[in-house]
Short mmCIF file of C-alpha atoms in Angstrom, two decimals:
data_model
loop_
_atom_site.label_atom_id
_atom_site.label_comp_id
_atom_site.label_asym_id
_atom_site.label_seq_id
_atom_site.Cartn_x
_atom_site.Cartn_y
_atom_site.Cartn_z
CA MET P 24 10.13 12.69 -45.35
CA ASN P 25 11.77 12.21 -41.94
CA SER P 26 12.15 8.48 -42.51
CA ARG P 27 13.86 9.07 -45.86
CA LEU P 28 16.22 11.59 -44.29
CA LEU P 29 16.99 9.13 -41.47
CA ASP P 30 17.71 6.31 -43.93
CA ARG P 31 19.93 8.59 -45.97
CA ASN P 32 21.88 9.67 -42.88
CA CYS P 33 22.27 6.03 -41.77
CA ASN P 34 23.59 5.05 -45.19
CA ILE P 35 26.07 7.93 -45.10
CA VAL P 36 27.27 6.92 -41.62
CA LEU P 37 27.67 3.27 -42.64
CA LYS P 38 29.55 4.30 -45.77
CA VAL P 39 31.91 6.50 -43.74
CA VAL P 40 32.48 3.67 -41.24
CA ASP P 41 33.15 1.20 -44.04
CA GLU P 42 35.59 3.56 -45.72
CA ARG P 43 37.35 4.30 -42.44
CA LEU P 44 37.73 0.62 -41.56
CA TRP P 45 38.90 -0.15 -45.06
CA ALA P 46 41.46 2.67 -44.80
CA LEU P 47 42.65 1.28 -41.47
CA PHE P 48 43.00 -2.19 -42.96
CA ARG P 49 44.86 -0.93 -46.04
CA SER P 50 47.48 0.78 -43.89
CA ARG P 51 47.90 -2.31 -41.69
CA TRP P 52 47.09 -5.12 -44.10
CA GLN P 53 50.43 -6.93 -43.85
CA HIS P 54 50.40 -6.95 -40.05
CA THR P 55 46.76 -8.01 -39.92
CA LEU P 56 47.10 -10.84 -42.43
CA THR P 57 50.18 -12.08 -40.60
CA TYR P 58 48.32 -12.36 -37.29
CA TRP P 59 45.34 -13.94 -39.02
CA SER P 60 47.58 -16.55 -40.65
CA GLY P 61 49.13 -17.27 -37.24
CA PHE P 62 45.68 -18.08 -35.90
CA PHE P 63 45.08 -20.31 -38.92
CA SER P 64 48.13 -22.31 -37.76
CA PHE P 65 46.58 -22.40 -34.29
CA GLY P 66 43.37 -23.93 -35.71
CA LEU P 67 45.24 -26.48 -37.81
CA CYS P 68 47.15 -27.70 -34.79
CA LEU P 69 44.10 -27.60 -32.50
CA ALA P 70 41.98 -30.06 -34.51
CA LEU P 71 44.56 -32.37 -36.11
CA LEU P 72 45.38 -34.52 -33.10
CA GLY P 73 41.86 -35.90 -32.50
CA PRO P 74 41.30 -37.67 -35.85
CA THR P 75 44.87 -39.01 -36.07
CA VAL P 76 45.28 -40.22 -32.50
CA LEU P 77 44.47 -43.90 -33.21
CA ASP P 78 47.03 -44.03 -36.01
CA LEU P 79 49.53 -42.34 -33.71
CA ARG P 80 48.72 -45.03 -31.15
CA CYS P 81 49.69 -47.64 -33.73
CA GLN P 82 52.85 -45.73 -34.63
CA THR P 83 53.98 -45.55 -31.00
CA GLN P 84 52.47 -48.99 -30.17
CA ALA P 85 50.85 -47.48 -27.07
CA SER P 86 47.74 -48.58 -25.21
CA LEU P 87 44.40 -46.83 -25.56
CA GLN P 88 44.67 -45.38 -22.07
CA GLY P 89 48.28 -44.30 -22.58
CA ILE P 90 47.68 -42.38 -25.80
CA THR P 91 45.44 -39.89 -23.96
CA LEU P 92 48.63 -38.59 -22.34
CA VAL P 93 49.38 -36.65 -25.52
CA PHE P 94 46.06 -34.79 -25.20
CA PHE P 95 46.88 -33.72 -21.67
CA SER P 96 50.44 -32.66 -22.56
CA GLN P 97 49.23 -30.46 -25.42
CA GLN P 98 46.35 -28.91 -23.46
CA PHE P 99 48.44 -28.21 -20.36
CA CYS P 100 51.28 -26.64 -22.34
CA LEU P 101 48.74 -24.57 -24.32
CA PHE P 102 47.68 -23.07 -21.00
CA VAL P 103 51.32 -22.49 -20.00
CA GLY P 104 52.11 -20.92 -23.39
CA SER P 105 49.13 -18.56 -23.06
CA SER P 106 50.35 -17.53 -19.61
CA VAL P 107 53.93 -16.78 -20.62
CA GLY P 108 53.02 -15.32 -24.01
CA GLY P 109 52.66 -11.84 -22.52
CA PHE P 110 56.29 -11.83 -21.40
CA PHE P 111 57.39 -12.25 -25.03
CA SER P 112 55.47 -9.07 -25.87
CA LYS P 113 57.77 -6.73 -23.95
CA SER P 114 58.71 -5.17 -27.29
CA TYR P 115 57.36 -5.23 -30.81
CA ALA P 116 60.53 -6.96 -32.05
CA CYS P 117 60.24 -9.75 -29.49
CA SER P 118 56.54 -10.20 -30.31
CA LEU P 119 57.26 -10.83 -33.98
CA SER P 120 60.29 -12.98 -33.19
CA SER P 121 58.23 -15.14 -30.82
CA LEU P 122 55.46 -15.42 -33.40
CA ALA P 123 57.95 -16.48 -36.09
CA VAL P 124 59.54 -19.10 -33.81
CA SER P 125 56.16 -20.44 -32.68
CA THR P 126 54.67 -20.79 -36.17
CA PHE P 127 57.85 -22.40 -37.51
CA THR P 128 57.89 -24.76 -34.51
CA ILE P 129 54.44 -26.05 -35.48
CA SER P 130 55.66 -26.95 -38.99
CA ALA P 131 58.84 -28.50 -37.60
CA VAL P 132 56.95 -30.63 -35.06
CA PHE P 133 54.41 -31.72 -37.70
CA ALA P 134 57.33 -32.96 -39.80
CA PHE P 135 58.93 -34.64 -36.76
CA ILE P 136 55.82 -36.46 -35.43
CA PRO P 137 55.98 -39.28 -38.05
CA ILE P 138 59.35 -40.39 -36.67
CA CYS P 139 58.15 -40.50 -33.04
CA ARG P 140 58.25 -44.23 -32.28
CA ASN P 141 57.39 -44.18 -28.58
CA LEU P 142 54.79 -42.47 -26.41
CA PRO P 143 57.08 -40.16 -24.35
CA MET P 144 58.62 -38.75 -27.53
CA LEU P 145 55.18 -38.07 -29.00
CA ALA P 146 53.97 -36.48 -25.74
CA VAL P 147 56.96 -34.12 -25.72
CA ALA P 148 56.33 -33.19 -29.36
CA MET P 149 52.68 -32.37 -28.66
CA ALA P 150 53.70 -30.42 -25.55
CA ILE P 151 55.95 -28.25 -27.72
CA THR P 152 53.07 -27.57 -30.11
CA GLY P 153 50.93 -26.61 -27.12
CA LEU P 154 53.50 -24.05 -26.00
CA ALA P 155 53.72 -22.63 -29.51
CA MET P 156 49.92 -22.43 -29.79
CA GLY P 157 49.67 -20.59 -26.47
CA VAL P 158 52.24 -17.99 -27.51
CA ILE P 159 50.46 -17.47 -30.86
CA ASP P 160 47.13 -17.07 -29.05
CA THR P 161 48.36 -14.36 -26.70
CA ILE P 162 50.57 -12.40 -29.10
CA SER P 163 48.11 -12.33 -32.01
CA ASN P 164 45.21 -11.15 -29.83
CA LEU P 165 47.36 -8.61 -28.02
CA GLN P 166 48.95 -7.10 -31.12
CA LEU P 167 45.63 -6.77 -32.95
CA VAL P 168 44.11 -5.01 -29.94
CA LYS P 169 47.05 -2.63 -29.84
CA LEU P 170 46.93 -2.14 -33.60
CA TYR P 171 43.26 -1.19 -33.96
CA GLN P 172 42.19 -0.28 -30.41
CA LYS P 173 38.57 0.98 -30.57
CA ASP P 174 38.11 -0.69 -33.97
CA SER P 175 39.66 -3.98 -32.86
CA THR P 176 36.37 -5.86 -32.42
CA VAL P 177 35.86 -6.33 -36.17
CA PHE P 178 39.40 -7.57 -36.74
CA LEU P 179 39.37 -9.81 -33.66
CA GLN P 180 36.23 -11.49 -35.01
CA ALA P 181 38.08 -12.18 -38.26
CA LEU P 182 41.12 -13.40 -36.29
CA HIS P 183 39.05 -15.99 -34.44
CA PHE P 184 37.29 -16.95 -37.66
CA PHE P 185 40.63 -18.30 -38.89
CA VAL P 186 40.85 -20.63 -35.88
CA GLY P 187 37.58 -22.23 -36.90
CA LEU P 188 38.70 -22.37 -40.53
CA GLY P 189 41.89 -24.21 -39.60
CA ALA P 190 39.99 -26.53 -37.26
CA LEU P 191 37.58 -27.41 -40.09
CA LEU P 192 40.27 -28.04 -42.71
CA SER P 193 42.77 -30.17 -40.81
CA PRO P 194 40.44 -33.19 -40.23
CA LEU P 195 39.44 -33.09 -43.90
CA ILE P 196 43.08 -33.18 -44.97
CA ALA P 197 43.90 -36.02 -42.56
CA ASP P 198 40.88 -38.18 -43.37
CA PRO P 199 42.22 -39.88 -46.58
CA PHE P 200 45.29 -41.11 -44.69
CA LEU P 201 43.53 -42.64 -41.68
CA SER P 202 43.44 -46.42 -41.28
CA ASP P 203 40.14 -48.24 -41.79
CA THR P 204 41.20 -51.16 -39.56
CA ASP P 205 43.47 -51.72 -36.60
CA CYS P 206 46.84 -50.58 -37.95
CA VAL P 207 48.90 -52.88 -35.69
CA LEU P 208 48.81 -56.38 -37.15
CA GLY P 209 49.44 -58.80 -34.28
CA ASN P 210 49.21 -62.55 -33.94
CA SER P 211 46.67 -62.64 -31.12
CA THR P 212 42.95 -62.19 -31.66
CA SER P 213 41.41 -58.91 -30.46
CA ASN P 214 38.35 -58.83 -28.24
CA PHE P 215 36.40 -56.90 -30.84
CA THR P 216 35.93 -56.87 -34.57
CA ASN P 217 38.42 -54.59 -36.31
CA SER P 218 35.74 -52.86 -38.36
CA SER P 219 35.82 -49.35 -39.73
CA SER P 220 32.70 -48.47 -37.71
CA THR P 221 34.42 -49.50 -34.48
CA LEU P 222 37.47 -47.38 -35.27
CA ARG P 223 35.25 -44.45 -36.24
CA HIS P 224 33.48 -44.80 -32.90
CA MET P 225 36.77 -44.76 -31.01
CA ARG P 226 38.07 -41.74 -32.94
CA ASN P 227 34.98 -39.78 -32.04
CA LYS P 228 35.21 -41.03 -28.46
CA LEU P 229 38.80 -39.91 -28.16
CA ALA P 230 37.81 -36.41 -29.23
CA GLY P 231 36.86 -36.01 -25.57
CA ARG P 232 40.59 -36.29 -24.78
CA HIS P 233 39.84 -38.74 -21.96
CA VAL P 234 38.79 -42.39 -22.05
CA TYR P 235 36.41 -43.72 -19.41
CA ASN P 236 35.14 -47.29 -19.08
CA GLU P 237 36.64 -48.40 -22.38
CA SER P 238 38.68 -51.31 -21.04
CA HIS P 239 36.62 -53.75 -23.15
CA PHE P 240 38.33 -52.33 -26.25
CA GLN P 241 41.64 -54.15 -26.54
CA PHE P 242 43.86 -52.83 -29.34
CA GLN P 243 47.04 -54.57 -30.40
CA THR P 244 50.24 -52.96 -29.09
CA GLU P 245 52.80 -55.31 -30.66
CA GLY P 246 53.14 -56.34 -34.27
CA GLU P 247 53.61 -54.86 -37.70
CA VAL P 248 52.53 -51.20 -37.98
CA VAL P 249 50.61 -50.33 -41.14
CA THR P 250 49.62 -46.66 -41.28
CA ARG P 251 49.86 -43.74 -43.71
CA VAL P 252 49.22 -40.99 -41.17
CA SER P 253 52.74 -39.62 -41.75
CA TYR P 254 51.60 -38.12 -45.05
CA ALA P 255 48.89 -36.11 -43.26
CA PHE P 256 51.42 -34.50 -40.92
CA TRP P 257 53.89 -33.78 -43.72
CA ILE P 258 51.16 -32.13 -45.80
CA MET P 259 50.10 -30.04 -42.81
CA ALA P 260 53.71 -29.03 -42.21
CA LEU P 261 53.94 -27.76 -45.80
CA ILE P 262 50.59 -25.97 -45.59
CA ASN P 263 51.69 -24.21 -42.42
CA LEU P 264 55.17 -23.28 -43.71
CA PRO P 265 54.09 -20.02 -45.46
CA VAL P 266 52.97 -18.63 -42.09
CA PRO P 267 56.45 -18.27 -40.49
CA ILE P 268 57.73 -17.04 -43.86
CA ALA P 269 55.08 -14.30 -43.79
CA VAL P 270 56.17 -13.33 -40.26
CA LEU P 271 59.82 -13.15 -41.38
CA VAL P 272 58.84 -10.94 -44.32
CA LEU P 273 57.03 -8.62 -41.93
CA MET P 274 60.04 -8.59 -39.62
CA TYR P 275 62.29 -7.67 -42.56
CA ARG P 276 59.94 -4.86 -43.55
CA GLU P 277 59.84 -3.57 -39.98
CA ARG P 278 63.64 -3.99 -39.53
CA VAL P 279 63.25 -6.20 -36.46
CA LEU P 280 64.95 -9.38 -37.63
CA THR P 281 66.91 -9.48 -34.37
CA CYS P 282 64.88 -10.10 -31.24
CA CYS P 283 64.49 -7.13 -28.91
CA SER P 284 66.21 -4.81 -31.39
CA GLU P 285 67.19 -1.42 -30.00
CA SER P 286 66.40 0.37 -33.27
CA SER P 287 62.93 1.76 -33.75
CA PRO P 288 60.91 -0.35 -36.21
CA LEU P 289 58.95 1.27 -38.98
CA LEU P 290 55.60 0.02 -37.69
CA LEU P 291 52.61 1.52 -39.45
CA ASP P 292 54.34 4.37 -41.19
CA GLY P 293 51.20 4.87 -43.24
CA ASP P 294 49.04 5.35 -40.14
CA ARG P 295 50.13 8.95 -39.84
CA GLN P 296 48.04 9.75 -42.90
CA LEU P 297 44.80 8.49 -41.37
CA GLY P 298 44.32 11.27 -38.85
CA THR P 299 45.24 14.88 -38.63
CA PRO P 300 48.73 15.82 -39.84
CA ARG P 301 51.41 15.80 -37.20
CA SER P 302 54.65 17.63 -36.98
CA ALA P 303 57.95 15.82 -37.17
CA SER P 304 58.52 16.14 -33.43
CA GLU P 305 55.09 14.68 -32.70
CA GLN P 306 55.81 11.73 -35.00
CA VAL P 307 59.09 11.04 -33.20
CA ASP P 308 57.38 11.21 -29.81
CA LEU P 309 54.59 8.91 -30.97
CA THR P 310 57.02 6.40 -32.47
CA SER P 311 59.12 6.26 -29.33
CA GLN P 312 56.03 5.89 -27.18
CA GLU P 313 54.49 3.10 -29.28
CA HIS P 314 57.58 1.01 -29.91
CA LEU P 315 60.19 1.69 -27.29
CA GLU P 316 57.85 1.54 -24.30
CA PRO P 317 55.41 -1.32 -24.83
CA ALA P 318 56.45 -3.00 -21.61
CA GLY P 319 52.94 -2.64 -20.27
CA HIS P 320 52.01 -5.67 -22.36
CA ALA P 321 54.25 -7.95 -20.36
CA ASN P 322 51.95 -8.43 -17.40
CA MET P 323 49.18 -6.79 -15.45
CA LEU P 324 51.36 -5.29 -12.74
CA ASN P 325 53.41 -3.35 -15.27
CA CYS P 326 50.23 -1.51 -16.29
CA CYS P 327 49.99 -0.03 -12.83
CA HIS P 328 53.51 0.67 -11.60
CA LEU P 329 54.37 -0.96 -8.30
CA SER P 330 55.13 2.44 -6.78
CA LYS P 331 51.53 3.50 -7.50
CA LEU P 332 49.88 0.18 -6.66
CA ARG P 333 48.00 1.67 -3.71
CA GLU P 334 46.45 4.29 -5.98
CA VAL P 335 44.96 1.68 -8.30
CA PRO P 336 41.26 1.08 -7.54
CA LEU P 337 40.05 -2.41 -6.74
CA SER P 338 37.75 -2.19 -9.74
CA PHE P 339 40.86 -2.32 -11.98
CA PHE P 340 41.66 -5.81 -10.71
CA GLY P 341 37.97 -6.70 -10.65
CA LEU P 342 37.69 -6.04 -14.39
CA HIS P 343 40.51 -8.50 -15.05
CA ILE P 344 39.09 -11.14 -12.71
CA PHE P 345 35.48 -10.95 -13.90
CA GLY P 346 36.47 -10.64 -17.58
CA GLY P 347 38.74 -13.65 -17.24
CA MET P 348 36.03 -15.70 -15.54
CA VAL P 349 33.56 -14.97 -18.34
CA LEU P 350 36.00 -16.50 -20.82
CA PHE P 351 36.82 -19.27 -18.34
CA PHE P 352 33.22 -20.49 -18.58
CA SER P 353 32.60 -19.74 -22.28
CA ASP P 354 35.77 -21.48 -23.48
CA GLY P 355 35.11 -24.25 -20.98
CA ILE P 356 31.71 -24.81 -22.61
CA VAL P 357 33.34 -24.93 -26.06
CA GLY P 358 35.98 -27.42 -24.92
CA SER P 359 33.61 -29.70 -23.02
CA TYR P 360 30.93 -29.62 -25.72
CA THR P 361 33.33 -30.56 -28.53
CA GLY P 362 34.86 -33.20 -26.27
CA PHE P 363 31.76 -34.97 -25.03
CA VAL P 364 28.79 -34.26 -27.30
CA TYR P 365 29.55 -37.47 -29.20
CA THR P 366 29.67 -39.45 -25.95
CA TYR P 367 26.28 -38.02 -25.00
CA ALA P 368 24.75 -38.67 -28.44
CA VAL P 369 25.63 -42.38 -28.65
CA ALA P 370 24.54 -43.14 -25.08
CA SER P 371 21.01 -43.66 -23.77
CA PRO P 372 18.45 -42.12 -24.20
CA MET P 373 19.66 -40.53 -27.46
CA ASN P 374 21.28 -43.70 -28.92
CA LEU P 375 22.31 -42.14 -32.23
CA PRO P 376 24.26 -44.25 -34.75
CA HIS P 377 28.00 -43.73 -34.45
CA LYS P 378 28.35 -42.25 -37.91
CA MET P 379 25.55 -39.70 -37.41
CA ALA P 380 26.76 -38.71 -33.94
CA GLY P 381 30.24 -38.13 -35.34
CA TYR P 382 28.94 -35.18 -37.37
CA LEU P 383 27.98 -33.21 -34.25
CA THR P 384 31.48 -31.95 -33.53
CA SER P 385 31.90 -30.82 -37.14
CA VAL P 386 28.50 -29.09 -37.03
CA PHE P 387 29.52 -27.28 -33.84
CA TRP P 388 32.85 -26.06 -35.28
CA ALA P 389 31.17 -25.07 -38.54
CA SER P 390 28.61 -23.02 -36.60
CA ILE P 391 31.36 -21.30 -34.63
CA THR P 392 33.16 -20.45 -37.87
CA VAL P 393 30.00 -19.12 -39.53
CA GLY P 394 29.11 -17.18 -36.38
CA ARG P 395 32.46 -15.43 -36.30
CA LEU P 396 32.22 -14.65 -39.99
CA ALA P 397 28.74 -13.16 -39.49
CA SER P 398 29.97 -11.19 -36.47
CA ILE P 399 32.50 -9.27 -38.57
CA PRO P 400 29.90 -6.88 -40.10
CA LEU P 401 27.83 -6.90 -36.90
CA SER P 402 30.77 -5.77 -34.78
CA TYR P 403 30.91 -2.22 -36.10
CA ARG P 404 27.13 -1.81 -36.04
CA ILE P 405 26.58 -3.18 -32.53
CA LYS P 406 28.61 -2.31 -29.45
CA PRO P 407 30.59 -5.22 -27.95
CA VAL P 408 28.69 -5.08 -24.65
CA ARG P 409 25.33 -5.46 -26.43
CA LEU P 410 26.63 -8.27 -28.60
CA LEU P 411 28.02 -9.98 -25.50
CA THR P 412 24.70 -9.69 -23.67
CA PHE P 413 22.77 -11.08 -26.64
CA ASN P 414 25.17 -14.00 -27.04
CA GLN P 415 25.25 -14.84 -23.33
CA VAL P 416 21.45 -14.96 -23.19
CA GLY P 417 21.39 -17.03 -26.40
CA VAL P 418 23.81 -19.57 -24.92
CA ILE P 419 21.69 -20.01 -21.79
CA ILE P 420 18.42 -20.37 -23.75
CA THR P 421 19.97 -22.92 -26.14
CA LEU P 422 21.45 -25.01 -23.33
CA PHE P 423 18.12 -24.86 -21.45
CA LEU P 424 16.23 -26.12 -24.52
CA LEU P 425 18.80 -28.88 -25.06
CA LEU P 426 18.29 -29.90 -21.45
CA ILE P 427 14.49 -30.02 -21.81
CA LEU P 428 14.42 -31.73 -25.23
CA TYR P 429 17.12 -34.23 -24.28
CA THR P 430 15.43 -37.07 -26.20
CA SER P 431 15.14 -35.21 -29.54
CA SER P 432 17.92 -36.10 -31.95
CA VAL P 433 16.77 -33.43 -34.40
CA PHE P 434 16.98 -30.65 -31.84
CA LEU P 435 20.38 -31.93 -30.74
CA PHE P 436 21.73 -30.93 -34.17
CA VAL P 437 19.68 -27.71 -34.23
CA GLY P 438 20.75 -26.79 -30.70
CA THR P 439 24.38 -27.59 -31.47
CA SER P 440 24.24 -25.19 -34.42
CA PHE P 441 22.67 -22.37 -32.41
CA LEU P 442 25.05 -22.90 -29.49
CA GLY P 443 28.01 -22.55 -31.85
CA LEU P 444 26.53 -19.39 -33.39
CA PHE P 445 25.87 -17.73 -30.03
CA ILE P 446 29.12 -18.66 -28.32
CA SER P 447 31.32 -17.90 -31.34
CA SER P 448 31.86 -14.16 -30.79
CA ILE P 449 32.03 -14.05 -26.98
CA TYR P 450 35.83 -14.44 -26.92
CA PRO P 451 36.76 -11.61 -29.35
CA CYS P 452 34.02 -9.28 -28.04
CA MET P 453 35.19 -9.76 -24.46
CA LEU P 454 38.79 -8.94 -25.40
CA ALA P 455 37.73 -5.76 -27.19
CA PHE P 456 35.27 -4.71 -24.46
CA THR P 457 37.71 -5.19 -21.56
CA GLU P 458 40.63 -3.51 -23.31
CA ASP P 459 38.36 -0.59 -24.22
CA ILE P 460 37.52 -0.09 -20.54
CA LEU P 461 41.22 -0.19 -19.62
CA ASP P 462 42.40 2.19 -22.38
CA TYR P 463 44.15 -0.48 -24.48
CA LYS P 464 47.18 -0.99 -22.25
CA GLY P 465 47.28 -4.64 -23.29
CA CYS P 466 47.19 -5.93 -19.72
CA ALA P 467 43.80 -7.57 -19.96
CA THR P 468 44.57 -9.61 -23.07
CA THR P 469 47.16 -11.85 -21.40
CA VAL P 470 44.92 -12.40 -18.36
CA LEU P 471 41.82 -13.17 -20.46
CA VAL P 472 43.62 -15.53 -22.84
CA THR P 473 45.15 -17.40 -19.89
CA CYS P 474 41.77 -17.73 -18.14
CA ALA P 475 40.20 -19.01 -21.36
CA GLY P 476 42.86 -21.71 -21.68
CA MET P 477 42.45 -22.65 -18.03
CA GLY P 478 38.69 -22.99 -18.43
CA GLU P 479 38.99 -25.17 -21.51
CA MET P 480 41.39 -27.50 -19.72
CA LEU P 481 39.76 -27.72 -16.28
CA LEU P 482 36.10 -27.86 -17.28
CA GLN P 483 36.81 -30.70 -19.72
CA LEU P 484 38.33 -32.69 -16.86
CA LEU P 485 35.38 -31.86 -14.64
CA VAL P 486 32.74 -32.81 -17.22
CA GLY P 487 34.55 -36.05 -18.05
CA SER P 488 34.65 -37.13 -14.42
CA VAL P 489 30.97 -36.17 -13.88
CA ILE P 490 29.87 -38.15 -16.96
CA ASN P 491 31.85 -41.12 -15.72
CA SER P 492 30.16 -41.09 -12.31
CA HIS P 493 26.63 -39.81 -13.07
CA GLY P 494 25.93 -40.76 -16.69
CA SER P 495 25.69 -38.96 -20.01
CA TYR P 496 22.69 -36.78 -19.10
CA SER P 497 24.90 -34.82 -16.68
CA PHE P 498 26.77 -33.50 -19.75
CA LEU P 499 23.93 -31.10 -20.62
CA LEU P 500 23.34 -30.27 -16.96
CA CYS P 501 26.99 -29.25 -16.58
CA GLY P 502 26.75 -27.09 -19.69
CA MET P 503 23.65 -25.34 -18.30
CA ILE P 504 25.38 -24.68 -14.96
CA PHE P 505 28.46 -23.28 -16.71
CA GLY P 506 26.28 -21.06 -18.88
CA VAL P 507 24.39 -19.61 -15.90
CA MET P 508 27.60 -19.05 -13.96
CA GLY P 509 29.19 -17.36 -16.98
CA PHE P 510 26.21 -15.01 -17.34
CA ALA P 511 26.24 -14.22 -13.61
CA VAL P 512 29.93 -13.34 -13.83
CA PHE P 513 29.20 -11.18 -16.88
CA LEU P 514 26.61 -9.23 -14.88
CA GLY P 515 29.25 -8.82 -12.18
CA LEU P 516 31.62 -7.47 -14.84
CA LEU P 517 29.05 -4.85 -15.87
CA LEU P 518 28.67 -3.80 -12.23
CA VAL P 519 32.43 -3.52 -11.76
CA HIS P 520 32.62 -1.54 -15.02
CA HIS P 521 30.08 0.94 -13.66
CA ILE P 522 32.05 1.29 -10.39
CA HIS P 523 35.32 1.73 -12.29
CA LYS P 524 33.81 4.38 -14.57
CA THR P 525 32.44 6.28 -11.57
CA HIS P 526 35.82 6.15 -9.84
CA SER P 527 37.60 7.36 -12.98
CA ARG P 528 35.24 10.33 -13.30
CA ALA P 529 35.69 11.20 -9.63
CA ALA P 530 39.48 11.01 -10.00
CA ALA P 531 39.44 13.20 -13.09
CA SER P 532 37.07 15.88 -11.75
CA PRO P 533 39.55 17.52 -9.29
CA VAL P 534 42.03 17.93 -12.14
CA SER P 535 39.37 19.60 -14.27
CA VAL P 536 38.48 21.99 -11.41
CA VAL P 537 42.13 22.98 -10.95
CA GLU P 538 42.63 23.55 -14.69
CA LYS P 539 39.44 25.65 -14.84
CA SER P 540 40.52 27.81 -11.89
CA GLU P 541 43.97 28.32 -13.40
CA ALA P 542 42.40 29.38 -16.69
CA ASN P 543 40.10 31.86 -14.92
CA GLY P 544 43.08 33.28 -13.02
CA ALA P 545 44.99 33.77 -16.24
CA ASN P 546 42.05 35.62 -17.79
CA HIS P 547 41.86 38.00 -14.84
#
């Protein structure tokens, strides 16, 4: 009898939660879909460069070593764009304007890349896409956190699902237009056979964004260029074009077509119906508070005014530092694994065929996408901190097993799948968890996104140099070290959270005592 009653109560609770989340989404559907589509653009741009880089080398007639410059320019400017993205969020109007400009820039650059005939021009174009991607990353995460607050975990999982979806689709779209042989037809004889298997090997190798010890591959740099890669970029530009149009439609609906508009936008007019009814004066106060004073999203120091900086506990800064370092290591693992798992698989002792090893990166991205999709229903049944703990432990166990079973090609695919599943939801859960601790002021989002971009860039460089000097086996060892360090930092974050919560209670208790004494005095 008790078990039936418990099951019935659980079903009622889940039904209420589902209805409440669905009501939240219905009132914010246009905003949510716009941010999701922006992250789809992010994913398209993130994964398109790797498969097309050899054809772009032909187009610019660059050397194999020189073409890796475009990887660095995009990755570095992605980090810069993530860092400055918070400054474009000083108002709701500027956030949408920046998002519209960034998403349109991606389409414009995709259309422009086919006419880049030299390496510096291509590097500048990819740097611009990196800046646009960084701004999209920060603004979309920040606005969704502000939009849903305590319910943001579910919608952040869906947001990051669209990155994986875009990253899966763009290589599939580009594949029919890639050259099967060396696309620069020169008069001299190359030092290797221009076979499709060789080019496939080099494409997978270049996914690591750095080339080490590949001087024996001599590609032609002068001659007739024969490539159809332009069609891939033009198709991607058209696919991405509805995204800035959707942002402009949202801006028109919110009456913020001019950046940093002084007029109050009509953001979420339907939200007032979700809670208890408010008076007209309360609605005006809420509107002015939400839309005319969002400057706290610009940077961390604005969240604690400079005049009150001494009153801010050290745990406030500790939450930002430890939260950022967790994402530094988790995104660093994602970047280094996608970059160098192929290099590890084709080297001794694994020695997988080039074609089979090339599937590993796709398996990893597919697992991340599936993991984020599965985390959407889990996010409102499991608290973010518990999901984070489970995923962090899962990452360490998977990397440890990969390290032990380093000669098993079967477990390499199995482990890659599980690693993608476990690591998939760490990013969105960490954003939701940290912002929840800090009362959704938006400060943590910019810091965490920037740290994630820094980790992806720096740890790839570190792993590449270690592999070059110590061999391919060090790839898994580096991943294990990063995983342990990330989990240690996460435990530090939980400790700082406990200290911060204790400090907040201690700071609030004197106020409660004063209010209670005043109430007793009024009664007497």
